[in-house]
Amino acid sequence: MLTALEEGVKGGVWFSLIDKVWSAPNLCAAWAEVARNGGAAGVDHVTVAMFEQRLEANLTALSQQLRDGSYRPKPVRRAYIPKAGGGQRPLGVPTVNDRVAQGALRHVLEPIFERDFSDHSYGFRPGRGCKDALRRVDELLKAGYTHVVDADLKSYFDTIPHAKLLERVREKVADGRVLELVESFLTAGVMEGLSRWTPEAGAPQGAVISPLLSNVYLDGLDHLMARNGWEMVRYADDFVVLCRSEREADEALETVRGWVAQAGLTLHPDKTRVVDAGSQDFEFLGYRFCRGNKYPRDKSESKLKDSLRQATRRTSGQSLTRIIATINLRLRGWFEYFKHSHKSTFPSVDGYVRGRLRSLLRKRQKRKGRGRGADHQRWPNAFFAAQGLFSLKEAHALACQSVRR
């Protein structure tokens, strides 16, 4: 298979793949990924730890079912996670057994499609990530791309048409058993409480195979943009198109509109626009691009502060050392992603954290109100530094020094 990937197969279509899916080494590799990622149990209530207790028997049974065609995925369990802008994002949680099966299928399909994916695409791809996409946007802005098509696909993962998606998969895969397996994951039932239904569109967020399938479906848009000479940067369903003039950006947006409509998708009417990057802001992957500088978008900073607020409640019974350890974990994780922001980002967040801690300490001294005024002398910045509090400002300064060296 590796040789064929290098040299290509006749007609560019793969006919015999199912035996690669159910092979023992592939299932073991898929299990290793599931175990590493962890996650909650599905509708059968079997956890990763419980699956591992009978690992050999479970993998042998799964292999046999995939081999003889008796495998059927169980419904996914509907769960919700909070969205940065409020509201909740629906997730579909497959069973551990189904996550292993999906991982094995992804191992087989991914290299086939990855071979021809566009360089414009960065999301859920080996060796690529958010930072690469953001770096590319920076490069294009510095190279004189002044206008940006800021596009937003409305509920993309929930609205991918199954029939059209399967057509895209059939362009490279002719193994009927594999195609049936893909379809079975797309049409697996959804259980929420006592309710159950069968989805008519979409690829459930939370499923192992969904990120790959989402890239397969948008690959045509990637190549269309490239053929027209437009610089698109896409991470999953989040993308921008950078152009050298407003006219070019308007043409690119019209082309995107046409492709999206033909694909059975929808552009968000309020979030899709053409932006003059020299005078207007636009957001991409959590960052706000503003006249050559980057900042965390407001929602990203608000989400961090919400998390810090929970960790620094004045009624907390934890020791200051324990609270600071919790805060540091959250600050370091946030900084790792947003350390490329403009330097003015960090002092205000540091000040917010210290203000929360002063209020907490004030409460413990039976004082009313928030920490301010004399509390800055009572617990100066140096006090919190001595307690080991992570400073975003200092971390950014050190990161800048490292880059200059």
Short mmCIF file of C-alpha atoms in Angstrom, two decimals:
data_model
loop_
_atom_site.label_atom_id
_atom_site.label_comp_id
_atom_site.label_asym_id
_atom_site.label_seq_id
_atom_site.Cartn_x
_atom_site.Cartn_y
_atom_site.Cartn_z
CA MET A 1 0.00 0.00 0.00
CA LEU A 2 2.86 2.38 0.79
CA THR A 3 4.43 1.64 -2.59
CA ALA A 4 1.11 2.27 -4.30
CA LEU A 5 0.77 5.57 -2.48
CA GLU A 6 4.16 6.60 -3.82
CA GLU A 7 3.49 5.47 -7.38
CA GLY A 8 -0.30 5.85 -7.50
CA VAL A 9 -2.87 3.21 -8.38
CA LYS A 10 -4.54 2.61 -11.72
CA GLY A 11 -7.21 5.21 -12.29
CA GLY A 12 -6.47 6.70 -8.87
CA VAL A 13 -9.14 4.47 -7.28
CA TRP A 14 -8.57 1.89 -4.54
CA PHE A 15 -10.52 -1.37 -4.75
CA SER A 16 -9.33 -3.65 -1.94
CA LEU A 17 -9.04 -1.99 1.44
CA ILE A 18 -11.28 -3.72 3.98
CA ASP A 19 -8.60 -6.27 4.85
CA LYS A 20 -6.33 -3.38 5.84
CA VAL A 21 -9.05 -2.08 8.18
CA TRP A 22 -9.58 -5.28 10.16
CA SER A 23 -5.92 -6.31 10.33
CA ALA A 24 -4.71 -6.91 13.90
CA PRO A 25 -1.78 -4.43 13.78
CA ASN A 26 -4.09 -1.69 12.53
CA LEU A 27 -6.68 -2.31 15.24
CA CYS A 28 -3.93 -2.34 17.89
CA ALA A 29 -2.63 1.01 16.62
CA ALA A 30 -6.15 2.44 16.62
CA TRP A 31 -6.70 1.21 20.18
CA ALA A 32 -3.44 2.85 21.31
CA GLU A 33 -4.72 6.21 20.04
CA VAL A 34 -8.10 5.76 21.74
CA ALA A 35 -6.38 4.85 25.03
CA ARG A 36 -4.07 7.86 24.77
CA ASN A 37 -6.95 10.27 24.08
CA GLY A 38 -9.20 8.83 26.78
CA GLY A 39 -12.67 10.31 26.77
CA ALA A 40 -16.05 9.35 28.14
CA ALA A 41 -18.00 6.13 27.63
CA GLY A 42 -20.62 5.84 24.94
CA VAL A 43 -24.19 4.50 25.12
CA ASP A 44 -22.97 1.08 26.31
CA HIS A 45 -21.31 2.69 29.41
CA VAL A 46 -18.02 0.87 28.64
CA THR A 47 -15.08 3.07 29.62
CA VAL A 48 -11.59 2.95 28.14
CA ALA A 49 -10.35 1.18 31.29
CA MET A 50 -13.13 -1.42 31.08
CA PHE A 51 -12.40 -2.07 27.39
CA GLU A 52 -8.73 -2.57 28.21
CA GLN A 53 -9.53 -5.25 30.81
CA ARG A 54 -10.63 -7.56 27.96
CA LEU A 55 -8.50 -5.94 25.28
CA GLU A 56 -7.41 -9.02 23.32
CA ALA A 57 -10.91 -10.50 23.27
CA ASN A 58 -12.46 -7.14 22.31
CA LEU A 59 -10.05 -6.50 19.44
CA THR A 60 -10.38 -10.09 18.17
CA ALA A 61 -14.18 -9.82 18.16
CA LEU A 62 -14.07 -6.45 16.40
CA SER A 63 -11.67 -7.79 13.77
CA GLN A 64 -13.96 -10.77 13.09
CA GLN A 65 -17.05 -8.56 12.78
CA LEU A 66 -15.29 -6.24 10.33
CA ARG A 67 -14.06 -9.26 8.38
CA ASP A 68 -17.40 -11.05 8.05
CA GLY A 69 -19.49 -7.89 7.61
CA SER A 70 -21.50 -8.26 10.82
CA TYR A 71 -20.09 -5.11 12.46
CA ARG A 72 -22.66 -2.39 13.14
CA PRO A 73 -21.80 0.79 15.08
CA LYS A 74 -23.89 1.62 18.11
CA PRO A 75 -25.67 5.00 18.38
CA VAL A 76 -23.55 7.92 19.51
CA ARG A 77 -24.33 9.57 22.83
CA ARG A 78 -25.26 13.23 22.52
CA ALA A 79 -23.30 15.50 24.84
CA TYR A 80 -22.75 19.26 24.93
CA ILE A 81 -19.79 21.52 25.59
CA PRO A 82 -20.02 25.31 26.13
CA LYS A 83 -19.20 27.56 23.18
CA ALA A 84 -16.96 30.57 23.62
CA GLY A 85 -19.74 32.93 22.58
CA GLY A 86 -22.39 31.37 24.77
CA GLY A 87 -24.69 28.50 23.99
CA GLN A 88 -23.63 24.88 23.64
CA ARG A 89 -21.94 22.84 20.94
CA PRO A 90 -23.35 19.33 20.36
CA LEU A 91 -20.94 16.40 20.37
CA GLY A 92 -21.53 12.78 19.41
CA VAL A 93 -19.67 10.38 21.70
CA PRO A 94 -19.20 6.93 20.08
CA THR A 95 -18.56 3.82 22.16
CA VAL A 96 -14.93 2.89 22.78
CA ASN A 97 -15.34 -0.10 20.43
CA ASP A 98 -16.63 2.18 17.67
CA ARG A 99 -13.82 4.69 18.26
CA VAL A 100 -11.31 1.88 17.66
CA ALA A 101 -13.12 0.86 14.45
CA GLN A 102 -13.22 4.45 13.22
CA GLY A 103 -9.55 4.91 14.01
CA ALA A 104 -8.66 1.79 12.02
CA LEU A 105 -10.72 3.08 9.08
CA ARG A 106 -9.06 6.49 9.30
CA HIS A 107 -5.60 4.89 9.21
CA VAL A 108 -6.49 3.33 5.86
CA LEU A 109 -8.31 6.27 4.26
CA GLU A 110 -6.18 9.16 5.49
CA PRO A 111 -3.00 8.46 3.47
CA ILE A 112 -5.08 7.97 0.30
CA PHE A 113 -6.72 11.39 0.55
CA GLU A 114 -3.82 13.14 2.27
CA ARG A 115 -1.69 12.55 -0.82
CA ASP A 116 -3.80 15.02 -2.83
CA PHE A 117 -5.02 17.45 -0.19
CA SER A 118 -4.25 21.10 -0.89
CA ASP A 119 -1.49 23.03 0.84
CA HIS A 120 -4.21 25.54 1.79
CA SER A 121 -5.63 23.11 4.35
CA TYR A 122 -4.16 22.89 7.86
CA GLY A 123 -6.79 21.35 10.15
CA PHE A 124 -6.65 17.74 11.36
CA ARG A 125 -3.74 16.84 9.11
CA PRO A 126 -0.48 15.05 10.02
CA GLY A 127 2.33 17.48 10.77
CA ARG A 128 0.09 20.57 10.52
CA GLY A 129 -1.77 22.67 13.03
CA CYS A 130 -3.23 26.01 14.06
CA LYS A 131 0.15 27.70 14.41
CA ASP A 132 1.05 26.82 10.80
CA ALA A 133 -2.21 28.33 9.54
CA LEU A 134 -1.72 31.50 11.60
CA ARG A 135 1.88 31.79 10.42
CA ARG A 136 0.70 31.58 6.79
CA VAL A 137 -1.84 34.38 7.33
CA ASP A 138 0.94 36.53 8.83
CA GLU A 139 3.17 35.86 5.82
CA LEU A 140 0.47 36.82 3.33
CA LEU A 141 -0.43 40.02 5.15
CA LYS A 142 3.23 41.06 5.20
CA ALA A 143 3.51 40.18 1.50
CA GLY A 144 0.89 42.77 0.59
CA TYR A 145 -2.37 40.86 0.63
CA THR A 146 -4.55 43.74 1.80
CA HIS A 147 -8.12 42.37 1.56
CA VAL A 148 -9.53 39.34 3.31
CA VAL A 149 -12.59 37.22 2.66
CA ASP A 150 -13.61 36.37 6.21
CA ALA A 151 -15.96 33.39 5.73
CA ASP A 152 -18.00 31.32 8.14
CA LEU A 153 -19.79 28.08 7.25
CA LYS A 154 -22.98 27.84 9.26
CA SER A 155 -23.19 24.60 11.32
CA TYR A 156 -20.83 22.88 8.88
CA PHE A 157 -20.34 19.56 10.70
CA ASP A 158 -24.09 19.20 11.22
CA THR A 159 -25.07 19.93 7.61
CA ILE A 160 -22.66 17.99 5.37
CA PRO A 161 -24.93 16.16 2.87
CA HIS A 162 -24.29 12.43 3.22
CA ALA A 163 -24.88 11.53 -0.43
CA LYS A 164 -22.52 14.23 -1.73
CA LEU A 165 -19.86 13.32 0.85
CA LEU A 166 -20.00 9.65 -0.15
CA GLU A 167 -19.60 10.73 -3.79
CA ARG A 168 -16.36 12.46 -2.83
CA VAL A 169 -15.12 9.33 -1.04
CA ARG A 170 -16.04 7.16 -4.07
CA GLU A 171 -13.76 9.27 -6.26
CA LYS A 172 -10.81 7.45 -4.64
CA VAL A 173 -12.35 4.39 -2.95
CA ALA A 174 -14.25 1.63 -4.76
CA ASP A 175 -14.23 -1.00 -2.01
CA GLY A 176 -17.94 -1.46 -1.31
CA ARG A 177 -17.37 -2.77 2.20
CA VAL A 178 -15.35 0.30 3.15
CA LEU A 179 -17.95 2.62 1.64
CA GLU A 180 -20.67 0.84 3.64
CA LEU A 181 -18.57 1.28 6.77
CA VAL A 182 -18.21 5.02 6.15
CA GLU A 183 -21.94 5.34 5.58
CA SER A 184 -22.74 3.34 8.71
CA PHE A 185 -20.77 5.82 10.83
CA LEU A 186 -22.51 8.80 9.21
CA THR A 187 -25.99 7.35 9.76
CA ALA A 188 -25.44 5.85 13.21
CA GLY A 189 -28.27 6.78 15.54
CA VAL A 190 -28.03 9.56 18.09
CA MET A 191 -29.21 9.05 21.66
CA GLU A 192 -30.00 11.94 23.99
CA GLY A 193 -31.62 10.82 27.22
CA LEU A 194 -34.42 8.47 26.20
CA SER A 195 -34.72 9.92 22.68
CA ARG A 196 -33.12 8.36 19.61
CA TRP A 197 -33.04 9.53 16.01
CA THR A 198 -31.08 8.93 12.79
CA PRO A 199 -29.23 11.94 11.36
CA GLU A 200 -29.99 12.82 7.75
CA ALA A 201 -26.89 14.99 7.32
CA GLY A 202 -23.64 15.85 9.05
CA ALA A 203 -20.60 14.12 10.53
CA PRO A 204 -20.82 14.09 14.34
CA GLN A 205 -18.24 16.22 16.13
CA GLY A 206 -16.49 13.88 18.52
CA ALA A 207 -16.29 10.97 16.09
CA VAL A 208 -12.76 9.86 15.16
CA ILE A 209 -13.50 9.73 11.43
CA SER A 210 -15.34 13.09 11.17
CA PRO A 211 -12.30 15.42 10.85
CA LEU A 212 -10.96 13.45 7.88
CA LEU A 213 -14.36 13.34 6.18
CA SER A 214 -14.83 17.06 6.75
CA ASN A 215 -11.54 17.71 4.92
CA VAL A 216 -12.52 15.35 2.12
CA TYR A 217 -15.72 17.32 1.53
CA LEU A 218 -14.04 20.75 1.47
CA ASP A 219 -11.07 19.61 -0.63
CA GLY A 220 -12.85 20.68 -3.82
CA LEU A 221 -13.10 24.25 -2.52
CA ASP A 222 -9.40 24.21 -1.62
CA HIS A 223 -8.39 23.25 -5.15
CA LEU A 224 -10.85 25.67 -6.76
CA MET A 225 -9.28 28.55 -4.84
CA ALA A 226 -5.80 27.39 -5.81
CA ARG A 227 -6.72 27.13 -9.52
CA ASN A 228 -7.96 30.72 -9.42
CA GLY A 229 -4.72 31.85 -7.82
CA TRP A 230 -6.32 32.93 -4.54
CA GLU A 231 -4.55 32.42 -1.24
CA MET A 232 -6.94 30.56 1.02
CA VAL A 233 -5.94 29.41 4.52
CA ARG A 234 -8.35 26.83 5.92
CA TYR A 235 -8.46 25.04 9.26
CA ALA A 236 -11.39 22.58 9.17
CA ASP A 237 -14.49 24.72 8.50
CA ASP A 238 -12.79 28.00 9.46
CA PHE A 239 -11.12 29.77 6.54
CA VAL A 240 -10.01 33.11 5.13
CA VAL A 241 -9.04 34.07 1.57
CA LEU A 242 -6.36 36.75 1.27
CA CYS A 243 -6.32 38.95 -1.84
CA ARG A 244 -4.37 41.92 -3.20
CA SER A 245 -7.39 44.13 -3.92
CA GLU A 246 -11.03 44.63 -2.95
CA ARG A 247 -12.14 43.64 -6.45
CA GLU A 248 -10.22 40.37 -6.25
CA ALA A 249 -11.70 39.68 -2.81
CA ASP A 250 -15.23 40.31 -4.08
CA GLU A 251 -14.63 37.87 -6.95
CA ALA A 252 -13.26 35.27 -4.53
CA LEU A 253 -16.27 35.64 -2.24
CA GLU A 254 -18.70 35.16 -5.14
CA THR A 255 -16.84 32.02 -6.18
CA VAL A 256 -16.98 30.72 -2.62
CA ARG A 257 -20.73 31.46 -2.48
CA GLY A 258 -21.31 29.50 -5.68
CA TRP A 259 -19.31 26.47 -4.54
CA VAL A 260 -20.90 26.43 -1.09
CA ALA A 261 -24.43 26.57 -2.53
CA GLN A 262 -23.67 23.75 -4.98
CA ALA A 263 -22.24 21.68 -2.10
CA GLY A 264 -25.44 22.01 -0.09
CA LEU A 265 -23.83 24.16 2.61
CA THR A 266 -24.58 27.65 3.94
CA LEU A 267 -22.42 30.70 4.56
CA HIS A 268 -23.35 32.55 7.73
CA PRO A 269 -24.94 35.80 6.46
CA ASP A 270 -23.74 37.93 9.38
CA LYS A 271 -20.24 36.50 9.71
CA THR A 272 -19.11 36.40 6.07
CA ARG A 273 -17.63 39.62 4.64
CA VAL A 274 -14.76 41.27 2.81
CA VAL A 275 -12.34 43.12 5.11
CA ASP A 276 -9.73 45.77 4.36
CA ALA A 277 -6.96 44.44 6.61
CA GLY A 278 -5.32 47.88 6.71
CA SER A 279 -8.23 49.49 8.50
CA GLN A 280 -10.53 46.70 9.72
CA ASP A 281 -10.11 43.78 12.10
CA PHE A 282 -10.82 40.15 11.30
CA GLU A 283 -10.71 37.01 13.43
CA PHE A 284 -9.21 33.62 12.69
CA LEU A 285 -8.51 30.65 14.96
CA GLY A 286 -9.02 32.56 18.20
CA TYR A 287 -6.87 35.55 17.19
CA ARG A 288 -7.97 39.04 16.18
CA PHE A 289 -5.83 40.50 13.40
CA CYS A 290 -5.66 44.28 13.71
CA ARG A 291 -3.53 46.44 11.39
CA GLY A 292 -0.55 44.14 11.33
CA ASN A 293 -0.79 42.98 14.95
CA LYS A 294 -2.45 39.98 16.58
CA TYR A 295 -4.51 39.88 19.76
CA PRO A 296 -6.64 37.20 21.38
CA ARG A 297 -10.19 37.76 20.22
CA ASP A 298 -12.50 39.09 22.93
CA LYS A 299 -14.23 35.73 23.36
CA SER A 300 -10.89 33.98 23.91
CA GLU A 301 -9.90 36.39 26.66
CA SER A 302 -13.36 36.27 28.24
CA LYS A 303 -13.25 32.49 28.32
CA LEU A 304 -9.89 32.60 30.15
CA LYS A 305 -11.22 35.11 32.68
CA ASP A 306 -14.32 32.98 33.29
CA SER A 307 -12.02 30.05 34.07
CA LEU A 308 -9.83 32.16 36.36
CA ARG A 309 -12.89 33.56 38.12
CA GLN A 310 -13.99 30.03 39.00
CA ALA A 311 -10.54 29.21 40.37
CA THR A 312 -10.32 32.35 42.53
CA ARG A 313 -13.72 32.48 44.20
CA ARG A 314 -13.46 34.36 47.50
CA THR A 315 -15.32 31.52 49.20
CA SER A 316 -12.68 28.97 48.15
CA GLY A 317 -11.35 26.92 51.04
CA GLN A 318 -8.14 25.94 49.24
CA SER A 319 -4.76 27.26 50.26
CA LEU A 320 -3.24 30.12 48.28
CA THR A 321 -0.50 27.76 47.09
CA ARG A 322 -3.08 25.33 45.70
CA ILE A 323 -5.08 28.10 44.03
CA ILE A 324 -1.98 29.56 42.38
CA ALA A 325 -0.99 26.09 41.10
CA THR A 326 -4.41 25.78 39.44
CA ILE A 327 -4.19 29.28 37.97
CA ASN A 328 -0.70 28.63 36.62
CA LEU A 329 -1.85 25.58 34.69
CA ARG A 330 -4.56 27.63 32.96
CA LEU A 331 -2.33 30.63 32.32
CA ARG A 332 0.49 28.53 30.85
CA GLY A 333 -1.88 26.67 28.55
CA TRP A 334 -3.45 29.93 27.36
CA PHE A 335 -0.06 31.58 26.88
CA GLU A 336 1.27 28.69 24.83
CA TYR A 337 -1.37 29.38 22.21
CA PHE A 338 -1.60 33.18 22.46
CA LYS A 339 2.07 34.04 23.05
CA HIS A 340 2.26 35.51 19.54
CA SER A 341 -0.13 38.30 20.56
CA HIS A 342 0.90 41.95 20.80
CA LYS A 343 2.75 42.69 24.04
CA SER A 344 -0.04 44.96 25.31
CA THR A 345 -2.24 41.86 25.75
CA PHE A 346 -0.52 40.44 28.79
CA PRO A 347 -0.19 43.11 31.55
CA SER A 348 -3.97 43.57 31.79
CA VAL A 349 -4.58 39.84 32.24
CA ASP A 350 -1.82 39.68 34.87
CA GLY A 351 -3.48 42.58 36.66
CA TYR A 352 -6.85 40.86 36.54
CA VAL A 353 -5.39 37.72 38.16
CA ARG A 354 -3.65 39.63 40.93
CA GLY A 355 -6.82 41.64 41.55
CA ARG A 356 -8.81 38.44 42.01
CA LEU A 357 -6.22 37.10 44.44
CA ARG A 358 -6.13 40.34 46.45
CA SER A 359 -9.91 40.20 46.80
CA LEU A 360 -9.65 36.61 48.02
CA LEU A 361 -6.97 37.48 50.56
CA ARG A 362 -8.96 40.51 51.69
CA LYS A 363 -11.96 38.27 52.33
CA ARG A 364 -9.82 35.95 54.44
CA GLN A 365 -8.89 38.91 56.63
CA LYS A 366 -12.62 39.58 57.21
CA ARG A 367 -12.47 42.71 55.08
CA LYS A 368 -15.31 43.67 52.76
CA GLY A 369 -15.13 44.66 49.11
CA ARG A 370 -12.65 44.02 46.33
CA GLY A 371 -8.88 44.18 46.58
CA ARG A 372 -7.72 47.68 45.58
CA GLY A 373 -6.02 50.80 46.94
CA ALA A 374 -3.95 49.91 50.01
CA ASP A 375 -4.19 46.23 49.14
CA HIS A 376 -1.62 46.86 46.41
CA GLN A 377 0.87 47.76 49.13
CA ARG A 378 -0.34 45.00 51.45
CA TRP A 379 0.12 42.37 48.72
CA PRO A 380 2.36 43.90 46.03
CA ASN A 381 3.17 42.23 42.73
CA ALA A 382 6.41 40.96 44.23
CA PHE A 383 4.40 39.06 46.84
CA PHE A 384 2.60 37.02 44.18
CA ALA A 385 5.84 36.49 42.25
CA ALA A 386 7.37 35.05 45.43
CA GLN A 387 4.37 32.69 45.68
CA GLY A 388 5.22 31.38 42.20
CA LEU A 389 2.39 33.06 40.26
CA PHE A 390 2.96 32.75 36.50
CA SER A 391 3.36 36.14 34.81
CA LEU A 392 2.18 36.42 31.20
CA LYS A 393 4.11 39.66 30.73
CA GLU A 394 7.41 38.13 31.88
CA ALA A 395 6.81 34.95 29.87
CA HIS A 396 6.20 37.03 26.74
CA ALA A 397 9.37 39.05 27.33
CA LEU A 398 11.39 35.84 27.66
CA ALA A 399 9.81 34.40 24.51
CA CYS A 400 10.72 37.55 22.57
CA GLN A 401 14.31 37.36 23.82
CA SER A 402 14.54 33.75 22.64
CA VAL A 403 13.29 34.72 19.17
CA ARG A 404 15.81 37.57 18.90
CA ARG A 405 18.66 35.24 19.85
#
